[in-house]
Amino acid sequence: MDIDISILWRQCLNLLKEKLPTQVVNMWFAPETARPLSLTESEFVLGFPPNSFVDWAENFRPQVADALSELLGRKIEVRFQECDFPEQAAVECAEKKEETDISEKSIPKTDSSSESSRAVSSNDLAQKEKTLSGLNRLFTFENFVVGENTLFAYNSCKEVAAHPGAVNNPLFIHGPSGLGKTHLLQAIARDAVERNPRLRVEYLTSEQFGNLFIEAVRSGRTQGMAEFHQRFRNVDILLIDDIQFFGGKDGMQEEFFHTFNALHDCHKQIVLASDRIPQEIPGLEKRLVTRFESGLTVDITPPDLTTRVAILTEKQQAYTRKLPNGILEYLAQRIKSNVRNLESSLLTLQAYLDMVPLQSYEEVTKALVDKVVGNKFEVDAATQLTVSRILEFVARRYDVRVQDLKGKGRQSEITVPRQIAMYLSRKLTDKSLPEIAAGFDKSHPTVLHSISVVESKIQSSEEFRQEVADLERKIYENA
């Protein structure tokens, strides 16, 4: 058939954004998540990477089929299929998207006389180099290992980098320390200026912003504050890390309130990161809370075992000699709660082996790993969770007894917390379904059903998804 399915699929995505929330389309059908495979007279096949969210994406298959049928002018069936996604395909897909002239209904266009299309000047290039010099060169989208815990945040950040100010504005990312928030913020900054050197991008921590503000105030010169305002109220993208440290600092909050308004009113992109949701930042003014929550809020949670192994596999590509897969998996099993700690353990082990070389890396044993980085295991052990610990926390959160959650009560005030506790036990521990069932004095099918119910509610209700995510974060913080 004389139809380019890549163009057809991108046109379908545009149409889906009119039928579904933009964040749903970005999460489940982004190029990293879904790619067109084939088209016949009656069927369109969409590919998903192995172990992805293909089962959850099935919830939106009818809308995909309707959109394609509308574009093709005939009834078309849609089938979702898991397949391998080679890395080069992702690059080609991104390049083709840039080169193909298709309708992007949600993104405002500019003509050749607009500022965004003028020639790149030497000042633009100097500004780009200044932005890049303040970023970690390893913090790119390409180097970020995407897992179930980060897919939504990753896709949201890529969308922001591609279309700053047009989508997900403000974007607020929250989650425990060491899970990749800084990586994603810096990846946005780098990707945005690489795409468009004319963009004025500022990435800094809340502490750095505060220090610059204090310095401007103490200068005692009107010009000092004018320069501060010029720097931060005229950017195209402002990214601030660790925004929770604004809490209790009234003067700083007052300044940032006006900075936020100035940028947002001009449709400039704002991206913030914190270790908690806005309303839980101590000492944060209500007016800032409402502004931080006015856009898209996404959470990052600790990665599962598969993702932790993938992270280590990716990170060890920087080393000449590779550790055996069994050792990587052992590290991933022992360190669960903090990606930064996971990467540090790999660095420490490689440094030790450089100083005490072995004839073969196959000689690296679990005992040797315990000797070299065992202290990191001890730190991480404090946050490793059990089914019993999760039961206790959920019981306190919903003001019920543990024995009620393990009992036979079917009232909603018991069944919903019980289902959430089973879901979190599956996600936050390495226990098998039978082991989780034993912890709840329930059968294996009951646990499986409860997990399915929670997953379905998370998919259909943003409020419920946020409730479960917040509960998950608090469990980790109090483990």
Short mmCIF file of C-alpha atoms in Angstrom, two decimals:
data_model
loop_
_atom_site.label_atom_id
_atom_site.label_comp_id
_atom_site.label_asym_id
_atom_site.label_seq_id
_atom_site.Cartn_x
_atom_site.Cartn_y
_atom_site.Cartn_z
CA MET A 1 0.00 0.00 0.00
CA ASP A 2 1.32 3.46 -0.93
CA ILE A 3 1.10 4.89 2.60
CA ASP A 4 3.99 5.92 4.84
CA ILE A 5 2.96 4.37 8.15
CA SER A 6 5.39 6.59 10.10
CA ILE A 7 3.65 9.72 8.85
CA LEU A 8 0.25 8.09 9.35
CA TRP A 9 1.17 7.26 12.95
CA ARG A 10 2.32 10.81 13.72
CA GLN A 11 -0.92 12.16 12.27
CA CYS A 12 -2.75 9.66 14.47
CA LEU A 13 -0.90 10.99 17.54
CA ASN A 14 -2.05 14.51 16.70
CA LEU A 15 -5.63 13.28 16.53
CA LEU A 16 -5.29 11.28 19.75
CA LYS A 17 -4.24 14.45 21.59
CA GLU A 18 -7.68 15.83 20.79
CA LYS A 19 -9.39 12.72 22.15
CA LEU A 20 -7.18 11.88 25.16
CA PRO A 21 -5.23 13.87 27.76
CA THR A 22 -1.87 14.93 26.30
CA GLN A 23 0.03 13.26 29.15
CA VAL A 24 -1.64 9.93 28.33
CA VAL A 25 -0.52 10.13 24.70
CA ASN A 26 2.98 11.21 25.73
CA MET A 27 3.31 8.40 28.24
CA TRP A 28 1.93 5.38 26.36
CA PHE A 29 2.57 6.26 22.72
CA ALA A 30 5.83 8.25 22.60
CA PRO A 31 8.52 7.07 20.10
CA GLU A 32 10.41 5.39 22.95
CA THR A 33 7.28 3.44 23.85
CA ALA A 34 5.35 2.64 20.66
CA ARG A 35 6.26 2.43 16.98
CA PRO A 36 4.23 1.47 13.89
CA LEU A 37 5.17 -1.92 12.45
CA SER A 38 2.80 -2.65 9.55
CA LEU A 39 -0.43 -1.70 7.82
CA THR A 40 -2.70 -3.88 5.71
CA GLU A 41 -6.12 -3.21 4.26
CA SER A 42 -7.77 -4.11 7.55
CA GLU A 43 -5.11 -4.09 10.31
CA PHE A 44 -2.56 -1.69 11.82
CA VAL A 45 0.14 -3.23 14.05
CA LEU A 46 1.79 -1.09 16.72
CA GLY A 47 5.00 -2.32 18.37
CA PHE A 48 6.01 -1.99 22.01
CA PRO A 49 9.37 -2.92 23.60
CA PRO A 50 9.52 -6.16 25.61
CA ASN A 51 8.40 -5.91 29.25
CA SER A 52 6.77 -2.56 28.55
CA PHE A 53 3.30 -1.30 29.39
CA VAL A 54 1.60 -2.95 26.43
CA ASP A 55 -1.11 -4.38 28.69
CA TRP A 56 -1.92 -0.93 30.09
CA ALA A 57 -1.79 0.66 26.65
CA GLU A 58 -4.50 -1.82 25.63
CA ASN A 59 -6.95 0.38 27.55
CA PHE A 60 -6.62 2.97 24.78
CA ARG A 61 -6.65 0.65 21.77
CA PRO A 62 -10.27 1.59 20.83
CA GLN A 63 -9.30 5.29 20.63
CA VAL A 64 -6.27 4.42 18.48
CA ALA A 65 -8.45 2.35 16.16
CA ASP A 66 -11.03 5.15 15.88
CA ALA A 67 -8.35 7.74 15.06
CA LEU A 68 -6.74 5.57 12.38
CA SER A 69 -10.12 4.70 10.88
CA GLU A 70 -10.92 8.41 10.70
CA LEU A 71 -7.62 9.18 8.96
CA LEU A 72 -7.88 6.29 6.49
CA GLY A 73 -11.59 6.67 5.80
CA ARG A 74 -12.29 3.00 6.48
CA LYS A 75 -12.69 0.65 9.41
CA ILE A 76 -9.30 -0.51 10.66
CA GLU A 77 -8.42 -2.98 13.41
CA VAL A 78 -5.45 -2.29 15.67
CA ARG A 79 -3.17 -4.87 17.23
CA PHE A 80 -0.46 -4.20 19.86
CA GLN A 81 2.63 -6.40 19.68
CA GLU A 82 5.84 -6.63 21.70
CA CYS A 83 9.05 -6.46 19.65
CA ASP A 84 12.70 -5.43 19.91
CA PHE A 85 13.46 -1.72 19.61
CA PRO A 86 17.03 -1.21 18.29
CA GLU A 87 18.61 1.99 19.54
CA GLN A 88 19.31 3.26 16.02
CA ALA A 89 15.62 3.08 15.23
CA ALA A 90 14.93 5.57 17.98
CA VAL A 91 17.48 7.99 16.52
CA GLU A 92 16.07 7.65 13.01
CA CYS A 93 12.55 8.11 14.32
CA ALA A 94 13.51 11.34 16.09
CA GLU A 95 15.37 12.66 13.04
CA LYS A 96 12.50 11.87 10.72
CA LYS A 97 10.06 13.60 13.04
CA GLU A 98 12.16 16.77 12.83
CA GLU A 99 12.46 16.61 9.03
CA THR A 100 8.87 15.72 8.12
CA ASP A 101 6.45 18.58 7.64
CA ILE A 102 3.23 17.40 9.28
CA SER A 103 0.49 19.16 11.17
CA GLU A 104 1.31 19.76 14.86
CA LYS A 105 -1.99 21.20 15.98
CA SER A 106 -0.99 21.71 19.60
CA ILE A 107 2.28 23.57 18.80
CA PRO A 108 2.15 27.17 17.54
CA LYS A 109 4.07 27.76 14.29
CA THR A 110 6.23 30.72 13.34
CA ASP A 111 7.12 32.09 9.92
CA SER A 112 10.55 32.77 8.44
CA SER A 113 10.54 36.35 9.71
CA SER A 114 10.07 35.35 13.36
CA GLU A 115 12.86 35.52 15.90
CA SER A 116 12.84 31.74 16.34
CA SER A 117 13.82 31.22 12.69
CA ARG A 118 16.48 33.89 12.31
CA ALA A 119 20.10 32.94 11.74
CA VAL A 120 22.08 31.73 14.73
CA SER A 121 24.43 34.50 15.87
CA SER A 122 27.79 34.31 17.61
CA ASN A 123 26.07 35.53 20.80
CA ASP A 124 23.61 32.64 20.52
CA LEU A 125 26.45 30.15 20.23
CA ALA A 126 28.26 31.74 23.17
CA GLN A 127 25.09 31.50 25.27
CA LYS A 128 24.68 27.86 24.27
CA GLU A 129 28.25 27.04 25.33
CA LYS A 130 27.71 28.85 28.63
CA THR A 131 24.60 26.76 29.30
CA LEU A 132 26.31 23.49 28.40
CA SER A 133 29.39 24.30 30.50
CA GLY A 134 27.23 24.30 33.62
CA LEU A 135 25.81 20.84 32.96
CA ASN A 136 27.11 17.34 33.62
CA ARG A 137 27.98 15.98 30.16
CA LEU A 138 26.73 12.52 31.17
CA PHE A 139 23.26 13.77 32.06
CA THR A 140 21.58 13.31 28.68
CA PHE A 141 18.36 11.62 27.61
CA GLU A 142 20.44 9.02 25.78
CA ASN A 143 22.26 8.07 28.99
CA PHE A 144 19.10 7.86 31.09
CA VAL A 145 17.95 4.27 31.64
CA VAL A 146 14.17 4.29 31.41
CA GLY A 147 12.18 1.92 33.61
CA GLU A 148 8.60 1.57 34.75
CA ASN A 149 9.36 3.99 37.58
CA THR A 150 10.57 6.78 35.27
CA LEU A 151 8.78 6.35 31.91
CA PHE A 152 6.11 9.00 32.53
CA ALA A 153 8.66 11.52 33.84
CA TYR A 154 11.10 10.75 31.01
CA ASN A 155 8.50 11.21 28.25
CA SER A 156 7.20 14.39 29.88
CA CYS A 157 10.72 15.85 30.01
CA LYS A 158 11.44 14.99 26.38
CA GLU A 159 8.21 16.70 25.35
CA VAL A 160 9.23 19.82 27.28
CA ALA A 161 12.68 19.88 25.67
CA ALA A 162 11.14 19.58 22.21
CA HIS A 163 8.34 22.12 22.76
CA PRO A 164 9.26 24.43 25.68
CA GLY A 165 6.35 26.51 26.96
CA ALA A 166 3.79 24.70 24.83
CA VAL A 167 3.16 21.58 26.95
CA ASN A 168 3.50 20.47 30.58
CA ASN A 169 4.08 23.96 31.94
CA PRO A 170 5.06 24.12 34.72
CA LEU A 171 6.50 20.61 35.01
CA PHE A 172 7.03 19.51 38.63
CA ILE A 173 9.06 16.32 39.23
CA HIS A 174 9.19 14.81 42.72
CA GLY A 175 10.69 11.74 44.34
CA PRO A 176 13.32 10.61 46.85
CA SER A 177 16.94 11.68 46.46
CA GLY A 178 19.18 9.78 44.09
CA LEU A 179 16.62 8.54 41.55
CA GLY A 180 17.39 10.75 38.55
CA LYS A 181 15.58 14.09 38.94
CA THR A 182 18.77 16.12 38.42
CA HIS A 183 19.69 13.96 35.43
CA LEU A 184 16.34 14.69 33.76
CA LEU A 185 16.44 18.44 34.43
CA GLN A 186 19.92 18.74 32.96
CA ALA A 187 18.91 16.53 30.03
CA ILE A 188 16.10 18.98 29.25
CA ALA A 189 18.53 21.90 29.30
CA ARG A 190 21.07 20.16 27.09
CA ASP A 191 18.55 18.81 24.58
CA ALA A 192 16.73 22.14 24.29
CA VAL A 193 19.84 24.19 23.46
CA GLU A 194 21.16 21.51 21.13
CA ARG A 195 17.87 21.73 19.22
CA ASN A 196 17.80 25.52 19.28
CA PRO A 197 20.95 27.46 20.28
CA ARG A 198 18.91 30.68 20.42
CA LEU A 199 17.07 29.51 23.53
CA ARG A 200 18.04 31.14 26.81
CA VAL A 201 18.16 28.34 29.36
CA GLU A 202 18.99 28.55 33.06
CA TYR A 203 19.57 25.43 35.18
CA LEU A 204 20.49 25.86 38.85
CA THR A 205 19.65 24.61 42.32
CA SER A 206 17.39 26.50 44.70
CA GLU A 207 20.47 27.21 46.82
CA GLN A 208 22.25 28.82 43.87
CA PHE A 209 19.15 30.86 43.02
CA GLY A 210 18.92 31.97 46.65
CA ASN A 211 22.60 32.91 46.85
CA LEU A 212 22.34 35.03 43.69
CA PHE A 213 19.22 36.72 45.07
CA ILE A 214 20.91 37.50 48.41
CA GLU A 215 23.96 38.82 46.59
CA ALA A 216 21.77 41.12 44.48
CA VAL A 217 19.95 42.41 47.58
CA ARG A 218 23.17 42.98 49.55
CA SER A 219 24.77 44.86 46.69
CA GLY A 220 22.63 47.82 47.74
CA ARG A 221 22.37 48.90 44.13
CA THR A 222 19.21 49.17 42.10
CA GLN A 223 21.24 47.86 39.22
CA GLY A 224 21.96 44.65 41.15
CA MET A 225 18.30 43.63 41.35
CA ALA A 226 17.72 44.85 37.79
CA GLU A 227 20.45 42.50 36.57
CA PHE A 228 18.99 39.66 38.62
CA HIS A 229 15.53 40.24 37.09
CA GLN A 230 17.04 40.52 33.62
CA ARG A 231 18.76 37.18 34.04
CA PHE A 232 15.85 35.13 35.34
CA ARG A 233 12.72 36.83 33.99
CA ASN A 234 13.81 36.80 30.38
CA VAL A 235 14.76 33.16 29.92
CA ASP A 236 12.99 30.68 27.67
CA ILE A 237 13.44 27.76 30.08
CA LEU A 238 14.04 27.97 33.83
CA LEU A 239 14.94 24.73 35.61
CA ILE A 240 15.38 24.75 39.40
CA ASP A 241 16.48 21.69 41.34
CA ASP A 242 15.72 20.92 45.01
CA ILE A 243 12.96 23.51 45.16
CA GLN A 244 11.99 22.20 48.62
CA PHE A 245 14.72 24.41 50.11
CA PHE A 246 12.62 27.48 49.34
CA GLY A 247 10.43 26.46 52.30
CA GLY A 248 10.50 29.01 55.11
CA LYS A 249 12.55 31.57 53.16
CA ASP A 250 9.99 34.36 52.78
CA GLY A 251 12.09 36.84 50.81
CA MET A 252 13.23 34.22 48.36
CA GLN A 253 9.67 32.95 47.90
CA GLU A 254 8.43 36.48 47.25
CA GLU A 255 11.06 36.95 44.54
CA PHE A 256 10.39 33.58 42.95
CA PHE A 257 6.63 34.18 43.01
CA HIS A 258 7.09 37.21 40.74
CA THR A 259 9.68 35.42 38.60
CA PHE A 260 7.31 32.49 38.13
CA ASN A 261 4.44 34.79 37.13
CA ALA A 262 6.59 36.78 34.70
CA LEU A 263 7.73 33.65 32.91
CA HIS A 264 4.43 31.81 32.95
CA ASP A 265 2.50 34.83 31.64
CA CYS A 266 4.87 34.90 28.66
CA HIS A 267 4.47 31.13 28.06
CA LYS A 268 8.07 30.42 29.03
CA GLN A 269 8.89 26.95 30.32
CA ILE A 270 9.35 26.29 34.05
CA VAL A 271 10.64 22.94 35.37
CA LEU A 272 11.01 22.25 39.09
CA ALA A 273 12.27 19.25 41.05
CA SER A 274 11.71 18.37 44.69
CA ASP A 275 11.93 15.44 47.07
CA ARG A 276 8.21 15.81 47.82
CA ILE A 277 4.97 17.14 46.34
CA PRO A 278 4.38 20.93 46.61
CA GLN A 279 1.76 20.79 49.34
CA GLU A 280 4.13 18.82 51.60
CA ILE A 281 7.05 21.26 51.38
CA PRO A 282 7.28 22.78 54.89
CA GLY A 283 6.98 26.56 54.95
CA LEU A 284 6.03 26.91 51.28
CA GLU A 285 3.46 29.65 50.71
CA LYS A 286 0.04 28.57 49.49
CA ARG A 287 0.24 30.79 46.42
CA LEU A 288 3.40 29.01 45.32
CA VAL A 289 1.89 25.61 46.06
CA THR A 290 -1.05 26.35 43.75
CA ARG A 291 1.26 27.59 41.00
CA PHE A 292 3.58 24.60 41.25
CA GLU A 293 0.55 22.30 40.99
CA SER A 294 -1.03 24.19 38.08
CA GLY A 295 0.80 22.21 35.40
CA LEU A 296 1.92 18.58 35.21
CA THR A 297 3.17 16.85 38.37
CA VAL A 298 5.03 13.55 37.92
CA ASP A 299 6.72 11.29 40.42
CA ILE A 300 9.83 9.13 40.28
CA THR A 301 9.94 6.04 42.48
CA PRO A 302 12.76 3.54 43.15
CA PRO A 303 13.46 1.21 40.19
CA ASP A 304 12.63 -2.47 40.10
CA LEU A 305 15.31 -5.17 39.84
CA THR A 306 15.25 -5.36 36.04
CA THR A 307 15.77 -1.61 35.75
CA ARG A 308 18.55 -1.62 38.34
CA VAL A 309 20.41 -4.29 36.37
CA ALA A 310 19.88 -2.27 33.17
CA ILE A 311 21.31 0.82 34.88
CA LEU A 312 24.45 -1.04 35.94
CA THR A 313 24.83 -2.61 32.49
CA GLU A 314 24.61 0.83 30.88
CA LYS A 315 26.99 2.49 33.34
CA GLN A 316 29.69 -0.15 33.04
CA GLN A 317 29.98 0.55 29.31
CA ALA A 318 32.30 3.37 30.38
CA TYR A 319 34.79 0.80 31.72
CA THR A 320 37.20 -1.23 29.60
CA ARG A 321 36.69 -4.45 31.52
CA LYS A 322 33.21 -5.69 32.27
CA LEU A 323 31.96 -7.35 35.43
CA PRO A 324 30.10 -10.66 35.02
CA ASN A 325 26.33 -10.38 34.72
CA GLY A 326 25.93 -12.35 37.92
CA ILE A 327 27.85 -9.70 39.87
CA LEU A 328 25.81 -6.88 38.36
CA GLU A 329 22.63 -8.66 39.38
CA TYR A 330 24.01 -9.22 42.88
CA LEU A 331 24.70 -5.49 43.25
CA ALA A 332 21.20 -4.72 41.98
CA GLN A 333 19.65 -7.15 44.45
CA ARG A 334 21.53 -5.64 47.38
CA ILE A 335 20.98 -1.93 46.57
CA LYS A 336 17.36 -1.10 45.88
CA SER A 337 16.45 2.36 47.02
CA ASN A 338 18.96 4.79 45.51
CA VAL A 339 20.30 4.89 41.94
CA ARG A 340 23.14 7.20 42.95
CA ASN A 341 24.24 4.66 45.56
CA LEU A 342 23.94 1.90 42.96
CA GLU A 343 26.18 3.73 40.48
CA SER A 344 28.64 4.63 43.24
CA SER A 345 28.98 0.96 44.20
CA LEU A 346 29.94 0.11 40.62
CA LEU A 347 32.50 2.94 40.51
CA THR A 348 34.00 1.87 43.85
CA LEU A 349 34.28 -1.75 42.76
CA GLN A 350 35.90 -0.83 39.44
CA ALA A 351 38.37 1.50 41.19
CA TYR A 352 39.34 -1.26 43.63
CA LEU A 353 39.89 -3.74 40.81
CA ASP A 354 42.09 -1.23 38.98
CA MET A 355 44.32 -0.98 42.06
CA VAL A 356 44.24 -4.70 42.84
CA PRO A 357 44.10 -6.20 39.34
CA LEU A 358 42.89 -9.74 38.82
CA GLN A 359 43.85 -12.09 36.02
CA SER A 360 40.18 -12.29 35.03
CA TYR A 361 37.10 -10.39 36.07
CA GLU A 362 35.44 -13.79 36.37
CA GLU A 363 37.37 -14.03 39.64
CA VAL A 364 35.15 -11.32 41.13
CA THR A 365 33.03 -13.08 43.74
CA LYS A 366 30.11 -12.01 45.91
CA ALA A 367 32.44 -12.23 48.91
CA LEU A 368 34.81 -9.74 47.25
CA VAL A 369 31.91 -7.43 46.44
CA ASP A 370 30.77 -7.60 50.08
CA LYS A 371 34.28 -6.68 51.19
CA VAL A 372 34.65 -3.69 48.85
CA VAL A 373 31.19 -2.12 48.87
CA GLY A 374 29.48 -3.86 51.76
CA ASN A 375 29.08 -0.55 53.61
CA LYS A 376 26.75 0.62 50.83
CA PHE A 377 24.64 -2.48 51.38
CA GLU A 378 24.33 -1.60 55.06
CA VAL A 379 23.17 1.93 54.22
CA ASP A 380 20.67 0.64 51.69
CA ALA A 381 19.41 -2.13 53.97
CA ALA A 382 17.72 0.49 56.14
CA THR A 383 15.31 1.21 53.30
CA GLN A 384 14.68 -2.32 52.13
CA LEU A 385 11.08 -3.26 52.74
CA THR A 386 9.13 -6.31 53.78
CA VAL A 387 5.49 -7.23 53.31
CA SER A 388 4.94 -6.87 57.06
CA ARG A 389 6.44 -3.38 57.06
CA ILE A 390 4.19 -2.31 54.18
CA LEU A 391 1.15 -3.79 55.92
CA GLU A 392 1.92 -1.81 59.07
CA PHE A 393 2.40 1.44 57.18
CA VAL A 394 -0.76 1.09 55.08
CA ALA A 395 -2.76 0.20 58.18
CA ARG A 396 -1.60 3.41 59.91
CA ARG A 397 -2.22 5.48 56.79
CA TYR A 398 -5.85 4.35 56.46
CA ASP A 399 -6.52 4.04 60.20
CA VAL A 400 -7.27 0.32 60.14
CA ARG A 401 -5.69 -2.66 61.90
CA VAL A 402 -3.18 -5.02 60.27
CA GLN A 403 -5.42 -7.93 61.23
CA ASP A 404 -8.26 -6.23 59.34
CA LEU A 405 -6.12 -6.07 56.19
CA LYS A 406 -5.27 -9.74 56.62
CA GLY A 407 -8.85 -10.65 57.51
CA LYS A 408 -11.96 -11.36 55.44
CA GLY A 409 -13.70 -8.01 55.74
CA ARG A 410 -15.13 -6.74 52.45
CA GLN A 411 -16.05 -3.16 53.38
CA SER A 412 -14.48 -0.63 51.00
CA GLU A 413 -12.56 1.00 53.84
CA ILE A 414 -10.78 -2.37 54.27
CA THR A 415 -10.62 -3.77 50.73
CA VAL A 416 -9.12 -0.69 49.08
CA PRO A 417 -6.19 -0.36 51.55
CA ARG A 418 -5.70 -4.14 51.35
CA GLN A 419 -5.46 -4.02 47.56
CA ILE A 420 -3.06 -1.08 47.69
CA ALA A 421 -0.89 -2.90 50.24
CA MET A 422 -0.74 -5.97 47.96
CA TYR A 423 0.14 -3.81 44.96
CA LEU A 424 2.93 -2.03 46.87
CA SER A 425 4.23 -5.32 48.26
CA ARG A 426 4.61 -6.58 44.71
CA LYS A 427 6.24 -3.36 43.49
CA LEU A 428 8.51 -2.52 46.42
CA THR A 429 9.77 -5.97 47.41
CA ASP A 430 11.31 -8.90 45.59
CA LYS A 431 8.74 -11.30 47.02
CA SER A 432 6.91 -13.68 44.70
CA LEU A 433 3.12 -13.63 44.45
CA PRO A 434 2.79 -16.77 46.63
CA GLU A 435 5.06 -15.18 49.26
CA ILE A 436 2.97 -11.99 49.24
CA ALA A 437 -0.20 -14.06 49.49
CA ALA A 438 1.21 -15.83 52.55
CA GLY A 439 1.94 -12.46 54.17
CA PHE A 440 -1.72 -11.48 53.79
CA ASP A 441 -3.13 -14.93 54.64
CA LYS A 442 -4.71 -14.90 51.18
CA SER A 443 -4.54 -16.98 48.01
CA HIS A 444 -2.29 -16.30 45.04
CA PRO A 445 -5.26 -15.44 42.72
CA THR A 446 -6.57 -12.93 45.27
CA VAL A 447 -3.27 -11.07 45.26
CA LEU A 448 -3.13 -11.13 41.47
CA HIS A 449 -6.67 -9.75 41.24
CA SER A 450 -5.95 -7.00 43.77
CA ILE A 451 -2.85 -5.88 41.88
CA SER A 452 -4.86 -5.78 38.65
CA VAL A 453 -7.58 -3.68 40.30
CA VAL A 454 -5.08 -1.12 41.61
CA GLU A 455 -3.27 -0.91 38.26
CA SER A 456 -6.59 -0.29 36.53
CA LYS A 457 -7.55 2.46 39.00
CA ILE A 458 -4.14 4.10 38.61
CA GLN A 459 -4.70 4.17 34.88
CA SER A 460 -8.21 5.62 35.05
CA SER A 461 -7.86 8.05 37.98
CA GLU A 462 -5.08 10.64 38.27
CA GLU A 463 -6.15 11.35 41.86
CA PHE A 464 -5.84 7.68 42.81
CA ARG A 465 -2.48 7.39 41.00
CA GLN A 466 -1.17 10.35 42.97
CA GLU A 467 -2.49 8.89 46.23
CA VAL A 468 -0.66 5.60 45.66
CA ALA A 469 2.52 7.37 44.51
CA ASP A 470 2.57 9.60 47.59
CA LEU A 471 2.01 6.59 49.83
CA GLU A 472 4.87 4.75 48.12
CA ARG A 473 7.20 7.69 48.62
CA LYS A 474 6.29 8.00 52.30
CA ILE A 475 6.90 4.31 52.86
CA TYR A 476 10.44 4.71 51.50
CA GLU A 477 11.06 7.85 53.53
CA ASN A 478 9.97 6.14 56.74
CA ALA A 479 11.47 2.72 56.08
#
